[in-house]
PDB file of C-alpha atoms in Angstrom:
ATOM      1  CA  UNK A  17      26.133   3.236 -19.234  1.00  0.00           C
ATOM      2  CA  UNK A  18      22.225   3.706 -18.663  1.00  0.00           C
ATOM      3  CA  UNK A  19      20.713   2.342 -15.898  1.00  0.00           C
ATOM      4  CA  UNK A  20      18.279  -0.652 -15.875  1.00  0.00           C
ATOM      5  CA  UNK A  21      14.713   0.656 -14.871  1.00  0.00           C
ATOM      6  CA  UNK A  22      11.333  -0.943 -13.518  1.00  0.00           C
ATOM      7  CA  UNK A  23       8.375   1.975 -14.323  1.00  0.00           C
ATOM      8  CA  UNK A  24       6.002   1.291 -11.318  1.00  0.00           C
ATOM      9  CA  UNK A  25       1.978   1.084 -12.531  1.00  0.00           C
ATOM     10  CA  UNK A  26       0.336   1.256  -9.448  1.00  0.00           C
ATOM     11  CA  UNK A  27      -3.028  -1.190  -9.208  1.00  0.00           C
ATOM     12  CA  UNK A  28      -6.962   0.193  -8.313  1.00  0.00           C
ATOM     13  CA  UNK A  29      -7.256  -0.366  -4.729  1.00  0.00           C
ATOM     14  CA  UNK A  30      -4.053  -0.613  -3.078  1.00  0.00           C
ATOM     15  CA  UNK A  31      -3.668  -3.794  -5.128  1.00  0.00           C
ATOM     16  CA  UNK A  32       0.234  -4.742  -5.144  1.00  0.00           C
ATOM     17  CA  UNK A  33       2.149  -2.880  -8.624  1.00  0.00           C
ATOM     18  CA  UNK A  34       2.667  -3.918 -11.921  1.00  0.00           C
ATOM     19  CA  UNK A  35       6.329  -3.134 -13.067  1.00  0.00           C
ATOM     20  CA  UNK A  36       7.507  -2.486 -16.872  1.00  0.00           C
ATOM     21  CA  UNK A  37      11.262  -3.003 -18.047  1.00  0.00           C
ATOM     22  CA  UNK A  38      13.292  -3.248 -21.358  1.00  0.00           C
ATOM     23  CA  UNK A  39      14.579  -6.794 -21.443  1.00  0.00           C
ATOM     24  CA  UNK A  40      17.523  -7.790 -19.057  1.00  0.00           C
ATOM     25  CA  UNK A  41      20.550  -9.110 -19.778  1.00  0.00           C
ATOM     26  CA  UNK A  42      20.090  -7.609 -23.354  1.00  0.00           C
ATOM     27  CA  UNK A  43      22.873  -5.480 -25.080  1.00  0.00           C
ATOM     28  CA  UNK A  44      25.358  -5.118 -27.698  1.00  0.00           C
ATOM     29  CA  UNK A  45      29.177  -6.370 -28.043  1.00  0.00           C
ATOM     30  CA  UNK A  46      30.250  -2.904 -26.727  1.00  0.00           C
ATOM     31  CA  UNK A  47      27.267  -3.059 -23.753  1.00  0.00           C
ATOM     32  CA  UNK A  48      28.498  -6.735 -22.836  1.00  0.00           C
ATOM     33  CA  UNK A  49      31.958  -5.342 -22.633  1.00  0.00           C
ATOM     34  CA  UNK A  50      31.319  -2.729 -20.293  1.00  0.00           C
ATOM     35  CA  UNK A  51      28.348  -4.683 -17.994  1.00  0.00           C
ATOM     36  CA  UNK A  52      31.770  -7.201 -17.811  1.00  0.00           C
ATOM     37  CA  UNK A  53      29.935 -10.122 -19.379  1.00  0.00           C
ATOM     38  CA  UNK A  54      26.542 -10.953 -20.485  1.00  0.00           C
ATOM     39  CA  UNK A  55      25.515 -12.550 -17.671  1.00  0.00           C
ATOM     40  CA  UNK A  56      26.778 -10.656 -14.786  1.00  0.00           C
ATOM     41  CA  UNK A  57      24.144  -7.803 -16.696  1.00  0.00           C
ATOM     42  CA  UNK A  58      21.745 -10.130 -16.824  1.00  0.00           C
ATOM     43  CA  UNK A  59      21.942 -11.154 -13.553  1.00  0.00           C
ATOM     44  CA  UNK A  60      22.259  -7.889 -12.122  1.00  0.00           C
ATOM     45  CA  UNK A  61      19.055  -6.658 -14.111  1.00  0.00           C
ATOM     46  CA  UNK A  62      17.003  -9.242 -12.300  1.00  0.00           C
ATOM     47  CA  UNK A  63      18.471  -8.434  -9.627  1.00  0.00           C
ATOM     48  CA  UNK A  64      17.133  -4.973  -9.920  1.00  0.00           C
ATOM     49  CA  UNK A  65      14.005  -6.795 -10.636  1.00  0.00           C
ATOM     50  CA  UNK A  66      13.632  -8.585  -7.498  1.00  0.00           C
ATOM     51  CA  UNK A  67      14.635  -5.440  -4.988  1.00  0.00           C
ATOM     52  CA  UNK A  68      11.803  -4.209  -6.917  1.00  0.00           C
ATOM     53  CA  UNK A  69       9.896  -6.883  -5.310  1.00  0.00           C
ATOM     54  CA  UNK A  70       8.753  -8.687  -8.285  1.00  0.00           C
ATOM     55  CA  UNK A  71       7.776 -12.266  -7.593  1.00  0.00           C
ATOM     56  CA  UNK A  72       6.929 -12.715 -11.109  1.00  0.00           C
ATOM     57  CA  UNK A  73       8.690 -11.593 -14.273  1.00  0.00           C
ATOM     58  CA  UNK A  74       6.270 -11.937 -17.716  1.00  0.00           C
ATOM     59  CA  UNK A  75       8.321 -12.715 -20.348  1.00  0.00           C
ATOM     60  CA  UNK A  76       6.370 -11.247 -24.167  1.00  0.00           C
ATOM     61  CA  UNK A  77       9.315 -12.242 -26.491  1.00  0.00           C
ATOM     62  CA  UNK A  78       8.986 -14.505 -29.087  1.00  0.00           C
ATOM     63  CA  UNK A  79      11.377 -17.518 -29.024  1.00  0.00           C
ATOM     64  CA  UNK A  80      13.472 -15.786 -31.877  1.00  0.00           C
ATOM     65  CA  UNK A  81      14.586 -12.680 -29.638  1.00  0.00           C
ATOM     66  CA  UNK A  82      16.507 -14.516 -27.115  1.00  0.00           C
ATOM     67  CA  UNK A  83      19.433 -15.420 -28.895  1.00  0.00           C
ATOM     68  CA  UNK A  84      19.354 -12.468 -30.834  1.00  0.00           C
ATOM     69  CA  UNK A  85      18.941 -10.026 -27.783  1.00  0.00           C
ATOM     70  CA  UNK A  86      22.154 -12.307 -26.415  1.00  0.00           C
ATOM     71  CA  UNK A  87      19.768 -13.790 -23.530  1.00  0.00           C
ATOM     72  CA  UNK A  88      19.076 -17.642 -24.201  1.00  0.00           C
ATOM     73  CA  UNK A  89      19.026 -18.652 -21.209  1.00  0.00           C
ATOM     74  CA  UNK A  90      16.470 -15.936 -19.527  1.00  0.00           C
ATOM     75  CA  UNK A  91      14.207 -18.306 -18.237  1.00  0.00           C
ATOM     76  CA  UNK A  92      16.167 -20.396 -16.136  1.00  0.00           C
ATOM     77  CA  UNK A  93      18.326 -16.827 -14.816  1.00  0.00           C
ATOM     78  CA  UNK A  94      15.006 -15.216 -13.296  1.00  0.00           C
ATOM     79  CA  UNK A  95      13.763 -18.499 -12.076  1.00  0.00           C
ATOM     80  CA  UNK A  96      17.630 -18.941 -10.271  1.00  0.00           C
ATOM     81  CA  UNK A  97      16.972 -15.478  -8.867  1.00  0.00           C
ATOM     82  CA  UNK A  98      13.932 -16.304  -7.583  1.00  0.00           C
ATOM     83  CA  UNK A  99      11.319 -15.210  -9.690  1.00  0.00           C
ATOM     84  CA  UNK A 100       8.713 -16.618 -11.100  1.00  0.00           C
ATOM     85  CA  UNK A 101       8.566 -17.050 -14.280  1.00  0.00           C
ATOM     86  CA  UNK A 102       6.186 -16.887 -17.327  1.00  0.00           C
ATOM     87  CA  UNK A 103       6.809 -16.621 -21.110  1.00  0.00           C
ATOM     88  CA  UNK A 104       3.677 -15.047 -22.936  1.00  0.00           C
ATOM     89  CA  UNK A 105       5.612 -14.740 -26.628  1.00  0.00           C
ATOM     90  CA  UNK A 106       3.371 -11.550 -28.628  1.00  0.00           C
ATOM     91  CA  UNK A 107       5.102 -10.647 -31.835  1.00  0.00           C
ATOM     92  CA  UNK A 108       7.035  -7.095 -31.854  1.00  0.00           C
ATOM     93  CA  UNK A 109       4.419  -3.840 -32.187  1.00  0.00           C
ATOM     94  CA  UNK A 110       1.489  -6.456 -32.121  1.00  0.00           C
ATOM     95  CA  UNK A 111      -1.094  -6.996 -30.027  1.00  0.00           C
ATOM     96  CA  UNK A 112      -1.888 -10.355 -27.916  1.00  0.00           C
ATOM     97  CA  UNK A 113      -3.033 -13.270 -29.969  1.00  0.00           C
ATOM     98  CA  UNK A 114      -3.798 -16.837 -29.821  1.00  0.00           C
ATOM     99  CA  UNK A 115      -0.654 -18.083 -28.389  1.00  0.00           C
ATOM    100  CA  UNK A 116      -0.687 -15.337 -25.727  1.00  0.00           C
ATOM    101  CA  UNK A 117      -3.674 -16.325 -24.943  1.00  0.00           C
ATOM    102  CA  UNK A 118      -3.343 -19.520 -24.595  1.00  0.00           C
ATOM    103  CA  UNK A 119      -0.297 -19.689 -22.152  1.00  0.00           C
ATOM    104  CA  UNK A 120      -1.838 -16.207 -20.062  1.00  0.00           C
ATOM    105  CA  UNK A 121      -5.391 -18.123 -19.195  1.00  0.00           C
ATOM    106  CA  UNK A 122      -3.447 -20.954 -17.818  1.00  0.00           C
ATOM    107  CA  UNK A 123      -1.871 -18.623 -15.243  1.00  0.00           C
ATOM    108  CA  UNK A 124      -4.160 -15.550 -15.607  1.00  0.00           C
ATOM    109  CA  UNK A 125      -6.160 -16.440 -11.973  1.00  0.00           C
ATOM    110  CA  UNK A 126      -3.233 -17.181  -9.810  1.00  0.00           C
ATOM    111  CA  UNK A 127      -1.176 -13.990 -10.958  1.00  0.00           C
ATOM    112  CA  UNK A 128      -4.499 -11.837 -10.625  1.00  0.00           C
ATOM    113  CA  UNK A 129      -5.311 -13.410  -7.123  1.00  0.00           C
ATOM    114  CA  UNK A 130      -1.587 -12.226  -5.954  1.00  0.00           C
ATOM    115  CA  UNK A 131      -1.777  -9.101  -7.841  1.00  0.00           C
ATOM    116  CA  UNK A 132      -5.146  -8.413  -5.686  1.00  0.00           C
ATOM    117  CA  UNK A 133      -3.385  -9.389  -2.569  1.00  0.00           C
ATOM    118  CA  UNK A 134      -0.726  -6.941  -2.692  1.00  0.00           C
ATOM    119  CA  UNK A 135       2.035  -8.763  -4.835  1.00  0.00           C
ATOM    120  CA  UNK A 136       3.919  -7.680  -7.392  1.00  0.00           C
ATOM    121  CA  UNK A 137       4.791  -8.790 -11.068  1.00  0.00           C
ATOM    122  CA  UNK A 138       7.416  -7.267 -13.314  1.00  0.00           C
ATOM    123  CA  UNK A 139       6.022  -7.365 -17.343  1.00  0.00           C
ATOM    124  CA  UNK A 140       9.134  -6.871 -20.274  1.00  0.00           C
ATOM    125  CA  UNK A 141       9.631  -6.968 -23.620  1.00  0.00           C
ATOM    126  CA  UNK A 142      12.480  -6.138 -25.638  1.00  0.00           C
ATOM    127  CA  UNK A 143      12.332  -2.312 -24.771  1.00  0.00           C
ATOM    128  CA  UNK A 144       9.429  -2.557 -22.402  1.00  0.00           C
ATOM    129  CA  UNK A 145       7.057  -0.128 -24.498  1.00  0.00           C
ATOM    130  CA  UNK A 146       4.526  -1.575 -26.697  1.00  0.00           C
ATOM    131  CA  UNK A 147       4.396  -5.220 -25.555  1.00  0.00           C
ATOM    132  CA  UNK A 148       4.691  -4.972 -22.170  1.00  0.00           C
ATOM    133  CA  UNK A 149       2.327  -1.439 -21.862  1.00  0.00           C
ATOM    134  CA  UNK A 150      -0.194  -3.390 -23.890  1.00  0.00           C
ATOM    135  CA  UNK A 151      -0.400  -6.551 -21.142  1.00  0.00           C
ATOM    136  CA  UNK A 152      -0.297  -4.044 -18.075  1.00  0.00           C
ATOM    137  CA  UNK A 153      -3.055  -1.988 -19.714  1.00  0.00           C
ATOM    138  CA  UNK A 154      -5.053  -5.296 -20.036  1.00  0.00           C
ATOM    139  CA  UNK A 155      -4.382  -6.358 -16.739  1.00  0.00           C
ATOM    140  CA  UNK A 156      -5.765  -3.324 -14.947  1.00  0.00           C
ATOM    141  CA  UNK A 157      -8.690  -3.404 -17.659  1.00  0.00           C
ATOM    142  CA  UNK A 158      -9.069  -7.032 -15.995  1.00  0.00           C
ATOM    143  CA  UNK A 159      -8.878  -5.782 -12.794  1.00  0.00           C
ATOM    144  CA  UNK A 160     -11.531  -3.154 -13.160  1.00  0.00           C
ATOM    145  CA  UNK A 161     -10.530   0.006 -14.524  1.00  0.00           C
ATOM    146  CA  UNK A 162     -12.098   1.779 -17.608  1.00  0.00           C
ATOM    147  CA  UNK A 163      -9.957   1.133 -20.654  1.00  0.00           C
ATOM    148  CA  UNK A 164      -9.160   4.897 -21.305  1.00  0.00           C
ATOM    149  CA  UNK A 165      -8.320   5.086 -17.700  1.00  0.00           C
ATOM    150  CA  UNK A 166      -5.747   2.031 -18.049  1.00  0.00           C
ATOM    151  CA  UNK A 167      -4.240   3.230 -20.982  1.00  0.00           C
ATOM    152  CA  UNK A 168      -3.376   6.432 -19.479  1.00  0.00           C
ATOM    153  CA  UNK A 169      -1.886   4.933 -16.321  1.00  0.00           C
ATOM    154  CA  UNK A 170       0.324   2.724 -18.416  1.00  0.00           C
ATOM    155  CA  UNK A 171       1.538   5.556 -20.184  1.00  0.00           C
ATOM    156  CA  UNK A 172       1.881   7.823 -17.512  1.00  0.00           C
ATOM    157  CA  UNK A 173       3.872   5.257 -15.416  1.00  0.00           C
ATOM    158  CA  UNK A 174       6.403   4.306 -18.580  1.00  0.00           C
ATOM    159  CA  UNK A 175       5.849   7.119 -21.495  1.00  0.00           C
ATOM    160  CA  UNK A 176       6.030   6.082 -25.068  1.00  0.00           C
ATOM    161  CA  UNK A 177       4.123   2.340 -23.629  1.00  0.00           C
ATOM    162  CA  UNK A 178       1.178   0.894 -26.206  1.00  0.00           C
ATOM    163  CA  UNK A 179       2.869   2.039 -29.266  1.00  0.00           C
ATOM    164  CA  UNK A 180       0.857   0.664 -31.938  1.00  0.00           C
ATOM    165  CA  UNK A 181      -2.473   1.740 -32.874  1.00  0.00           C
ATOM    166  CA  UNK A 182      -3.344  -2.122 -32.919  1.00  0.00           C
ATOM    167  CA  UNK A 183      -2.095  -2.430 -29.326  1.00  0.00           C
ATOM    168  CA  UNK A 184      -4.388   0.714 -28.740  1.00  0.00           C
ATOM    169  CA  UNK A 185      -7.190  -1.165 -29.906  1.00  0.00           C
ATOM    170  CA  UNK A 186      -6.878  -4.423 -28.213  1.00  0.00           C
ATOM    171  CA  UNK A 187      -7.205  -2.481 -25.104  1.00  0.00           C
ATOM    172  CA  UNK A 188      -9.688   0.434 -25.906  1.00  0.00           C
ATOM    173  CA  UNK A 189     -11.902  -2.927 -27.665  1.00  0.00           C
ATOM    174  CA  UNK A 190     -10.932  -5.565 -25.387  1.00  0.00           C
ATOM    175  CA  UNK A 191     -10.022  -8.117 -28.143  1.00  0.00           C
ATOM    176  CA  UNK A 192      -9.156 -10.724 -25.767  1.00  0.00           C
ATOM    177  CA  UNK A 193     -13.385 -10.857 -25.424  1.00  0.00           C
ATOM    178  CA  UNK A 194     -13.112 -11.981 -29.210  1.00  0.00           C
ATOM    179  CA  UNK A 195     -10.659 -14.654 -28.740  1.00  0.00           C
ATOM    180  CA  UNK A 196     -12.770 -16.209 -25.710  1.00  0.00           C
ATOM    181  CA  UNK A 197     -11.352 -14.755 -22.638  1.00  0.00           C
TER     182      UNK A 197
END
């Protein structure tokens, strides 16, 4: 059975850490089986999440890919485990659009601010690639460094992250400048 990873992107200037996962709790029949139950691997994957030291967990599905990554009830599991937490929904190999938007600039200052302050904040997706790679690349963008520069950290940190050229862009461009940000 593979083990549940968080890839650690570290922030400019000893800011706290950004943290990249595959979704938890998700699996096949054969995956439930062996995790005994869907939930005990759920809750054992935020678990792993919070000894991370996430106080956050970013949530990029779309509303679709809960039930059918066996995970319905996500939400109200990280929040039980402590967590805080967000759902950002960005469609599968896309970049961030409207929606995203939306829902991240009514957090976006307070997660910064802790971000700055030392805190950290656990990003996933359903395999914790494209999604996920394309908010953390954004975020340190946000937080100062050089797109090129972001990209490669992301990447570096969690190989095979940003996996669309269109994710690529959105970063390298900063589309969220187009959409008002």
């Amino acid at each position: 059975m593979a083990s549940f990873t968080v890839s650690t992107v570290a922030l400019p200037a000893d800011a706290g850490a950004l943290g990249l996962s595959a979704c938890p709790g998700q699996g096949g029949i054969l995956g439930t089986l062996v995790a005994g139950g869907r939930q005990a691997k759920l809750e054992r994957e935020l678990g792993a999440i919070r000894h991370w030291g996430a106080f956050a967990l970013l949530t990029l599905l779309e509303p679709s890919e809960f039930e059918l990554l066996g995970v319905p009830r996500l939400g109200d599991a990280a929040r039980d485990t402590g967590l805080v937490w967000h759902h950002f929904p960005i469609a599968d190999f896309c970049a961030p659009g409207v929606k995203f938007e939306r829902a991240w600039q009514a957090h976006r200052a307070t997660l910064l601010e802790r971000l700055v302050k030392g805190e950290r904040v656990a990003i996933h997706c359903r395999a914790g690639l494209g999604r996920s790679g394309t908010v953390a690349a954004r975020i340190l963008v946000e937080l100062g460094l050089p797109p090129e520069h972001a990209i490669r950290s992301v990447r570096t940190a969690r190989p095979g992250a940003l996996e669309s050229p269109e994710q690529v862009d959105y970063v390298r461009a900063r589309r969220w400048e187009d959409m008002g940000e």
